[in-house]
Amino acid sequence: GVQLDESGGGLVQPGGSLRLSCKASGFTFSTTTVSWVRQAPGRGLEWVSSINSGGRNTYYSDSVKGRFTTSRDDAKNTLYLQLNNLKTEDTAMYYCTKGWGSEEDPRGQGTQVTVSS
């Protein structure tokens, strides 16, 4: 079945950077749109970014546009999210998903990003 394993989260100060990774298996990664979503404490799931097959097009929520960058390495079946200029409101559990990031899409266990001084 579909397996998605996120890593790279941690504690960072405001203005700092992190790079998240998501290793995918159990489906044809190279032909699949994949996404990042996040969930802050006490809040619902928030779509962050998507990248289509081949990486020709990327999409971002307004809250992260210009600060986060999504990329993929199809040879490694891996999705990445570069997080720059982090803000306290970026604190959340970050998940990668197979698909466009809807509630029903398969996702991994998540990696925690905490932005705090």
Coordinates of C-alpha atoms in Angstrom, one line a residue:
G1 CA 0.0 0.0 0.0
V2 CA 0.8 3.7 0.0
Q3 CA 3.5 4.7 2.4
L4 CA 4.8 8.2 3.0
D5 CA 7.5 8.9 5.5
E6 CA 8.2 12.6 6.4
S7 CA 11.3 13.8 8.1
G8 CA 13.3 17.0 8.7
G9 CA 11.1 18.9 11.2
G10 CA 12.4 20.5 14.4
L11 CA 12.6 23.6 16.5
V12 CA 13.7 26.8 14.8
Q13 CA 13.8 30.5 15.7
P14 CA 11.6 32.9 13.7
G15 CA 13.3 33.8 10.5
G16 CA 15.0 30.4 10.3
S17 CA 14.8 27.7 7.7
L18 CA 14.1 24.0 7.5
R19 CA 14.0 21.4 4.8
L20 CA 11.4 18.7 5.0
S21 CA 11.6 15.4 3.1
C22 CA 9.0 12.8 2.3
K23 CA 10.0 9.4 1.0
A24 CA 7.2 7.7 -0.9
S25 CA 6.5 4.1 -1.8
G26 CA 3.6 1.9 -2.9
F27 CA 2.5 3.9 -5.9
T28 CA 4.0 5.3 -9.1
F29 CA 5.5 8.5 -7.6
S30 CA 6.7 10.0 -10.9
T31 CA 3.2 10.2 -12.4
T32 CA 1.4 11.4 -9.3
T33 CA 0.7 14.9 -8.0
V34 CA 1.9 15.1 -4.4
S35 CA 1.3 17.8 -1.8
W36 CA 2.1 19.1 1.7
V37 CA -0.5 19.9 4.2
R38 CA -0.2 21.0 7.9
Q39 CA -2.2 21.0 11.1
A40 CA -1.6 23.4 13.9
P41 CA -2.7 22.5 17.4
G42 CA -6.5 22.9 17.7
R43 CA -7.0 23.7 14.1
G44 CA -8.0 21.8 11.0
L45 CA -5.9 20.5 8.1
E46 CA -4.5 23.3 6.0
W47 CA -3.3 22.8 2.4
V48 CA 0.2 24.2 1.9
S49 CA 1.6 23.3 -1.5
S50 CA 1.3 20.8 -4.4
I51 CA 3.5 19.8 -7.2
N52 CA 2.3 18.0 -10.3
S53 CA 4.0 15.0 -12.0
G54 CA 7.3 16.0 -13.5
G55 CA 7.5 19.1 -11.3
R56 CA 6.4 21.4 -14.1
N57 CA 3.9 23.2 -11.9
T58 CA 3.9 24.1 -8.2
Y59 CA 1.1 25.7 -6.2
Y60 CA 1.2 27.4 -2.8
S61 CA -1.2 28.8 -0.3
D62 CA -1.1 32.5 0.1
S63 CA 0.2 32.1 3.7
V64 CA 3.4 30.5 2.5
K65 CA 3.9 31.8 -1.0
G66 CA 7.3 33.4 -1.4
R67 CA 8.7 31.6 1.6
F68 CA 8.3 27.9 1.0
T69 CA 9.4 25.9 -2.1
T70 CA 8.3 22.5 -3.1
S71 CA 10.4 20.2 -5.2
R72 CA 10.6 16.5 -6.1
D73 CA 13.2 14.0 -7.1
D74 CA 11.5 11.3 -9.0
A75 CA 14.6 9.1 -9.1
K76 CA 14.5 8.9 -5.3
N77 CA 10.7 8.9 -4.9
T78 CA 11.1 11.9 -2.6
L79 CA 9.2 15.1 -2.1
Y80 CA 10.8 18.1 -0.5
L81 CA 9.6 21.3 1.2
Q82 CA 12.1 24.1 1.8
L83 CA 10.8 26.4 4.5
N84 CA 12.4 29.9 4.7
N85 CA 11.7 32.9 6.8
L86 CA 9.7 30.8 9.2
K87 CA 7.1 32.5 11.4
T88 CA 5.5 31.4 14.7
E89 CA 2.3 30.8 12.8
D90 CA 4.0 28.1 10.7
T91 CA 4.2 25.9 13.8
A92 CA 2.3 22.7 12.9
M93 CA 2.6 19.0 12.1
Y94 CA 3.5 18.8 8.4
Y95 CA 2.3 15.9 6.3
C96 CA 3.0 14.9 2.7
T97 CA 0.0 13.5 0.8
K98 CA -0.6 11.5 -2.4
G99 CA -2.8 13.8 -4.4
W100 CA -3.9 17.4 -4.0
G101 CA -4.0 17.4 -0.2
S102 CA -7.6 16.8 0.5
E103 CA -8.7 15.2 3.8
E104 CA -9.2 11.9 2.1
D105 CA -5.8 11.7 0.5
P106 CA -3.3 9.2 2.0
R107 CA -0.7 10.9 4.2
G108 CA 2.2 10.0 6.4
Q109 CA 2.7 10.3 10.1
G110 CA 4.0 13.8 9.9
T111 CA 7.0 15.8 11.0
Q112 CA 6.7 18.5 13.7
V113 CA 7.8 22.0 12.9
T114 CA 8.0 24.4 15.9
V115 CA 8.9 28.0 15.4
S116 CA 9.7 29.8 18.6
S117 CA 12.3 32.1 20.1

